[in-house]
mmCIF file of C-alpha atoms in Angstrom:
data_model
loop_
_atom_site.group_PDB
_atom_site.id
_atom_site.type_symbol
_atom_site.label_atom_id
_atom_site.label_comp_id
_atom_site.label_asym_id
_atom_site.label_seq_id
_atom_site.Cartn_x
_atom_site.Cartn_y
_atom_site.Cartn_z
ATOM 1 C CA MET C 1 0.146 0.122 -0.027
ATOM 2 C CA LYS C 2 2.858 2.408 0.929
ATOM 3 C CA ARG C 3 4.812 1.471 -2.251
ATOM 4 C CA LYS C 4 1.716 2.417 -4.426
ATOM 5 C CA LEU C 5 1.150 5.530 -2.766
ATOM 6 C CA ILE C 6 4.904 6.560 -3.271
ATOM 7 C CA TYR C 7 4.420 5.632 -7.035
ATOM 8 C CA LEU C 8 1.139 7.617 -7.157
ATOM 9 C CA VAL C 9 2.901 10.413 -5.738
ATOM 10 C CA ALA C 10 5.843 10.327 -8.213
ATOM 11 C CA LEU C 11 3.524 9.930 -11.069
ATOM 12 C CA LEU C 12 1.718 12.983 -10.168
ATOM 13 C CA CYS C 13 4.678 14.941 -9.700
ATOM 14 C CA GLY C 14 6.010 13.734 -12.988
ATOM 15 C CA ALA C 15 2.657 14.792 -14.731
ATOM 16 C CA LEU C 16 2.865 18.210 -13.154
ATOM 17 C CA ALA C 17 6.435 18.700 -14.389
ATOM 18 C CA ILE C 18 5.572 17.551 -17.703
ATOM 19 C CA TYR C 19 2.317 20.004 -17.781
ATOM 20 C CA GLU C 20 4.606 22.884 -16.333
ATOM 21 C CA VAL C 21 7.242 22.335 -19.096
ATOM 22 C CA TYR C 22 4.748 22.324 -21.523
ATOM 23 C CA ALA C 23 3.364 25.705 -20.435
ATOM 24 C CA VAL C 24 6.871 27.333 -20.538
ATOM 25 C CA VAL C 25 7.233 26.270 -24.456
ATOM 26 C CA ILE C 26 3.888 27.631 -25.203
ATOM 27 C CA ALA C 27 4.629 30.757 -23.458
ATOM 28 C CA TYR C 28 7.846 31.140 -25.237
ATOM 29 C CA GLN C 29 6.248 30.664 -28.663
ATOM 30 C CA LYS C 30 3.893 33.577 -27.722
ATOM 31 C CA LEU C 31 6.298 35.813 -26.615
ATOM 32 C CA PRO C 32 7.168 37.775 -29.651
ATOM 33 C CA HIS C 33 3.532 38.545 -30.470
ATOM 34 C CA GLN C 34 2.735 39.406 -26.761
ATOM 35 C CA PHE C 35 5.460 42.095 -26.632
ATOM 36 C CA ALA C 36 5.420 43.472 -30.050
ATOM 37 C CA PRO C 37 3.038 46.519 -29.280
ATOM 38 C CA TYR C 38 5.837 47.747 -26.750
ATOM 39 C CA ALA C 39 9.068 46.653 -28.543
ATOM 40 C CA SER C 40 9.781 50.170 -30.175
ATOM 41 C CA VAL C 41 8.389 52.350 -27.293
ATOM 42 C CA SER C 42 10.104 53.557 -24.365
ATOM 43 C CA PRO C 43 9.051 54.505 -20.846
ATOM 44 C CA LYS C 44 9.671 58.082 -22.027
ATOM 45 C CA ASP C 45 7.527 57.852 -24.934
ATOM 46 C CA ILE C 46 4.491 57.129 -22.767
ATOM 47 C CA GLY C 47 5.138 59.906 -20.331
ATOM 48 C CA LEU C 48 7.150 58.281 -17.777
ATOM 49 C CA SER C 49 10.557 60.701 -17.039
ATOM 50 C CA LYS C 50 13.675 59.016 -15.922
ATOM 51 C CA LYS C 51 13.042 60.346 -12.462
ATOM 52 C CA ARG C 52 9.318 58.898 -12.078
ATOM 53 C CA GLN C 53 10.705 55.829 -13.714
ATOM 54 C CA ASP C 54 13.082 55.567 -11.061
ATOM 55 C CA ILE C 55 10.239 56.088 -8.495
ATOM 56 C CA LEU C 56 8.183 53.674 -9.971
ATOM 57 C CA VAL C 57 10.749 50.745 -9.682
ATOM 58 C CA THR C 58 11.696 51.836 -6.269
ATOM 59 C CA ILE C 59 8.355 51.504 -4.967
ATOM 60 C CA GLN C 60 6.933 48.684 -6.990
ATOM 61 C CA ASP C 61 9.743 46.351 -7.484
ATOM 62 C CA PRO C 62 13.081 47.421 -5.905
ATOM 63 C CA THR C 63 15.414 45.045 -7.315
ATOM 64 C CA PHE C 64 13.674 44.943 -10.661
ATOM 65 C CA PHE C 65 17.162 45.805 -12.576
ATOM 66 C CA GLU C 66 18.776 43.195 -10.586
ATOM 67 C CA HIS C 67 16.878 40.270 -10.034
ATOM 68 C CA SER C 68 16.138 37.653 -12.850
ATOM 69 C CA GLY C 69 12.391 38.119 -13.203
ATOM 70 C CA ILE C 70 11.445 36.670 -9.659
ATOM 71 C CA GLU C 71 12.685 37.714 -6.134
ATOM 72 C CA TRP C 72 13.881 35.325 -3.747
ATOM 73 C CA PRO C 73 13.557 33.662 -1.379
ATOM 74 C CA SER C 74 9.966 33.737 -1.877
ATOM 75 C CA PRO C 75 9.322 33.735 -5.620
ATOM 76 C CA ILE C 76 5.901 32.263 -5.210
ATOM 77 C CA THR C 77 4.194 34.096 -2.501
ATOM 78 C CA THR C 78 5.369 37.493 -3.974
ATOM 79 C CA THR C 79 4.852 39.433 -7.221
ATOM 80 C CA THR C 80 7.568 41.244 -9.321
ATOM 81 C CA ILE C 81 6.702 43.548 -12.254
ATOM 82 C CA THR C 82 7.783 40.867 -14.691
ATOM 83 C CA GLN C 83 5.531 38.366 -12.899
ATOM 84 C CA SER C 84 2.548 40.782 -13.097
ATOM 85 C CA LEU C 85 3.066 41.066 -16.872
ATOM 86 C CA VAL C 86 3.137 37.201 -17.058
ATOM 87 C CA LYS C 87 -0.149 37.303 -15.216
ATOM 88 C CA LYS C 88 -1.523 40.095 -17.648
ATOM 89 C CA LEU C 89 -0.214 38.769 -21.072
ATOM 90 C CA PHE C 90 -0.099 35.277 -20.628
ATOM 91 C CA PHE C 91 -3.349 34.248 -18.773
ATOM 92 C CA LYS C 92 -6.868 34.803 -19.773
ATOM 93 C CA LYS C 93 -7.956 33.578 -16.098
ATOM 94 C CA PHE C 94 -5.283 33.470 -13.251
ATOM 95 C CA THR C 95 -5.596 31.619 -10.176
ATOM 96 C CA LYS C 96 -3.525 30.702 -7.310
ATOM 97 C CA GLY C 97 -1.893 27.413 -6.924
ATOM 98 C CA PHE C 98 -0.512 25.646 -9.950
ATOM 99 C CA LYS C 99 -1.093 28.835 -11.966
ATOM 100 C CA LYS C 100 1.287 30.898 -9.769
ATOM 101 C CA ILE C 101 4.244 28.187 -10.358
ATOM 102 C CA GLU C 102 3.562 28.496 -14.013
ATOM 103 C CA GLN C 103 3.647 32.272 -13.757
ATOM 104 C CA THR C 104 6.779 32.078 -11.882
ATOM 105 C CA LEU C 105 8.488 30.081 -14.322
ATOM 106 C CA ILE C 106 7.382 32.131 -17.201
ATOM 107 C CA ALA C 107 8.836 35.177 -15.703
ATOM 108 C CA ARG C 108 12.134 33.323 -15.050
ATOM 109 C CA PHE C 109 12.850 31.358 -17.973
ATOM 110 C CA VAL C 110 10.803 32.909 -20.866
ATOM 111 C CA VAL C 111 10.299 36.767 -20.311
ATOM 112 C CA ASN C 112 13.254 38.078 -18.339
ATOM 113 C CA PRO C 113 16.083 36.342 -20.344
ATOM 114 C CA ASN C 114 14.373 37.398 -23.640
ATOM 115 C CA ILE C 115 12.691 40.925 -23.146
ATOM 116 C CA SER C 116 14.804 43.797 -22.000
ATOM 117 C CA LYS C 117 13.829 45.612 -18.630
ATOM 118 C CA GLU C 118 13.029 48.633 -20.154
ATOM 119 C CA ILE C 119 10.456 46.682 -22.550
ATOM 120 C CA GLN C 120 9.239 45.148 -19.515
ATOM 121 C CA LEU C 121 8.485 48.330 -17.906
ATOM 122 C CA THR C 122 7.183 49.917 -20.507
ATOM 123 C CA ALA C 123 4.521 46.945 -21.081
ATOM 124 C CA PHE C 124 3.914 47.127 -17.335
ATOM 125 C CA MET C 125 3.146 50.895 -17.190
ATOM 126 C CA SER C 126 0.808 50.092 -20.520
ATOM 127 C CA THR C 127 -1.075 47.242 -19.177
ATOM 128 C CA VAL C 128 -1.343 47.358 -15.335
ATOM 129 C CA TYR C 129 -4.653 47.661 -13.524
ATOM 130 C CA LEU C 130 -5.562 50.894 -12.099
ATOM 131 C CA GLY C 131 -9.106 50.184 -10.589
ATOM 132 C CA GLU C 132 -12.840 50.958 -11.733
ATOM 133 C CA LYS C 133 -14.283 54.343 -12.167
ATOM 134 C CA ASP C 134 -17.976 54.670 -13.480
ATOM 135 C CA GLY C 135 -18.371 51.194 -14.340
ATOM 136 C CA ILE C 136 -15.023 51.321 -16.250
ATOM 137 C CA GLN C 137 -12.156 49.220 -15.876
ATOM 138 C CA LEU C 138 -8.547 51.211 -16.301
ATOM 139 C CA PHE C 139 -5.540 49.865 -17.620
ATOM 140 C CA GLY C 140 -2.388 51.523 -18.185
ATOM 141 C CA PHE C 141 -0.834 54.878 -16.251
ATOM 142 C CA GLU C 142 -1.974 57.216 -19.304
ATOM 143 C CA GLN C 143 -5.595 55.820 -18.912
ATOM 144 C CA GLY C 144 -5.571 56.079 -15.201
ATOM 145 C CA ALA C 145 -3.943 59.619 -15.411
ATOM 146 C CA ARG C 146 -6.753 60.891 -17.676
ATOM 147 C CA SER C 147 -9.594 58.980 -15.729
ATOM 148 C CA TRP C 148 -8.580 59.821 -12.139
ATOM 149 C CA PHE C 149 -7.463 63.669 -13.042
ATOM 150 C CA ASN C 150 -8.353 64.572 -16.342
ATOM 151 C CA LYS C 151 -4.810 65.066 -17.283
ATOM 152 C CA SER C 152 -2.181 63.178 -19.414
ATOM 153 C CA LEU C 153 0.606 61.099 -17.596
ATOM 154 C CA SER C 154 3.042 63.727 -18.472
ATOM 155 C CA GLU C 155 0.927 66.679 -17.016
ATOM 156 C CA LEU C 156 0.501 65.075 -13.489
ATOM 157 C CA ASP C 157 2.234 66.805 -10.558
ATOM 158 C CA ASP C 158 4.335 64.794 -8.322
ATOM 159 C CA ASP C 159 1.556 64.049 -5.865
ATOM 160 C CA GLU C 160 -1.224 63.064 -8.572
ATOM 161 C CA TYR C 161 1.528 60.602 -9.771
ATOM 162 C CA LEU C 162 2.545 59.367 -6.557
ATOM 163 C CA SER C 163 -1.415 58.620 -6.105
ATOM 164 C CA LEU C 164 -1.381 56.581 -9.296
ATOM 165 C CA LEU C 165 1.551 54.702 -7.728
ATOM 166 C CA ALA C 166 0.188 53.984 -4.511
ATOM 167 C CA MET C 167 -2.826 52.099 -6.374
ATOM 168 C CA LEU C 168 -0.755 49.508 -7.472
ATOM 169 C CA PRO C 169 -1.199 46.867 -4.644
ATOM 170 C CA GLY C 170 -4.551 47.349 -4.234
ATOM 171 C CA PRO C 171 -6.069 49.295 -7.288
ATOM 172 C CA ASN C 172 -9.865 49.593 -5.318
ATOM 173 C CA MET C 173 -8.475 50.145 -2.172
ATOM 174 C CA PHE C 174 -6.482 53.071 -2.770
ATOM 175 C CA LYS C 175 -8.319 54.891 -5.322
ATOM 176 C CA PRO C 176 -6.916 58.664 -5.376
ATOM 177 C CA ASN C 177 -8.416 61.087 -3.115
ATOM 178 C CA THR C 178 -9.152 58.810 -0.541
ATOM 179 C CA VAL C 179 -8.028 58.506 3.072
ATOM 180 C CA ALA C 180 -6.500 55.131 2.220
ATOM 181 C CA SER C 181 -4.390 56.675 -0.950
ATOM 182 C CA ARG C 182 -3.254 59.618 1.183
ATOM 183 C CA GLU C 183 -1.602 57.274 3.869
ATOM 184 C CA ARG C 184 -0.110 55.271 1.296
ATOM 185 C CA VAL C 185 1.327 58.196 -0.372
ATOM 186 C CA ARG C 186 2.695 59.576 2.639
ATOM 187 C CA ARG C 187 4.291 56.098 3.074
ATOM 188 C CA ILE C 188 6.016 56.152 -0.192
ATOM 189 C CA LYS C 189 7.325 59.520 0.188
ATOM 190 C CA GLN C 190 8.845 58.171 3.550
ATOM 191 C CA VAL C 191 10.582 55.370 1.497
ATOM 192 C CA LEU C 192 11.682 58.061 -1.192
ATOM 193 C CA ASN C 193 13.145 60.554 1.414
ATOM 194 C CA GLY C 194 15.141 57.575 2.832
ATOM 195 C CA GLU C 195 13.229 57.521 6.234
ATOM 196 C CA CYS C 196 12.009 54.105 5.869
ATOM 197 C CA ILE C 197 13.781 50.971 4.341
ATOM 198 C CA TYR C 198 12.108 49.106 1.609
ATOM 199 C CA GLU C 199 13.883 46.438 0.191
ATOM 200 C CA HIS C 200 11.607 43.647 -1.115
ATOM 201 C CA VAL C 201 8.533 43.060 -2.758
ATOM 202 C CA SER C 202 7.211 41.187 0.003
ATOM 203 C CA GLN C 203 6.983 44.490 1.845
ATOM 204 C CA ILE C 204 5.211 46.240 -1.070
ATOM 205 C CA PHE C 205 2.268 47.755 1.552
ATOM 206 C CA LEU C 206 4.809 49.430 3.392
ATOM 207 C CA GLU C 207 3.713 48.187 6.717
ATOM 208 C CA GLN C 208 7.062 49.033 8.064
ATOM 209 C CA CYS C 209 6.596 52.850 7.403
ATOM 210 C CA SER C 210 3.375 53.077 9.300
ATOM 211 C CA GLU C 211 4.499 54.927 12.508
ATOM 212 C CA ARG C 212 4.265 58.401 12.038
#
C-alpha cells in the first residue's frame, strides 16, 4: 500500500512537471506577439520621465533591474513587475496554486532572459490595472491619469503621480483622493526620502513605514 502511494505521488509529480514544461514552451512561442506592441516604445514615449521611472521601480519592485524576473527567497508568494506582466499577458484567467508556479517559471525562464527591462517596464506601465471608475476598468498609467485626474500622464504633478503609483498593490483599495490613498502616498514619500527602508517586494504594502 505504501509503495503504491509513493508511486502515485511520483506519477502526479511527473505529470505536473511535464505540464509546466509544456506551459513554458507555449509561452515562449507566444512571446514575440505578446510584447510586439511595446518593443519600439520607451517609458519616456508614454510620458514617464527617468525620475518617475526610478520612483516606480523603487516602490513597486526595488530589485527589478537586478533580479531574474523573480525575487528570492519567496518567488511563489511575491509578485515582481515581470510576474505581473506574465499574469496580464499570458493568462486569460489566473488562479492561485499551479498557475502561480507557471507564472513564476514563465517570468524566470521565458520573459526575463528574452525581453529587456526597459520593454518590460513599458509593457507594465501600459497594461497595469488601475481600478474601476464609473463602471469602467482602467488599464495603463495613461488611461489612469486621464480618468482619475483628467490629465495626461506627463501633465501630472508629483502627488498625482504618486497617487497612481499608490494604487498598484490594491487598485480599488487605494483610489486617489481617499484616506487610504493619502496614507499610502505618505508612506511612499517616507521611502523616497530615506526615512523608511524598503528592500523586497514582500513589503509592498509598506507596513514598516506606518508609524508617524
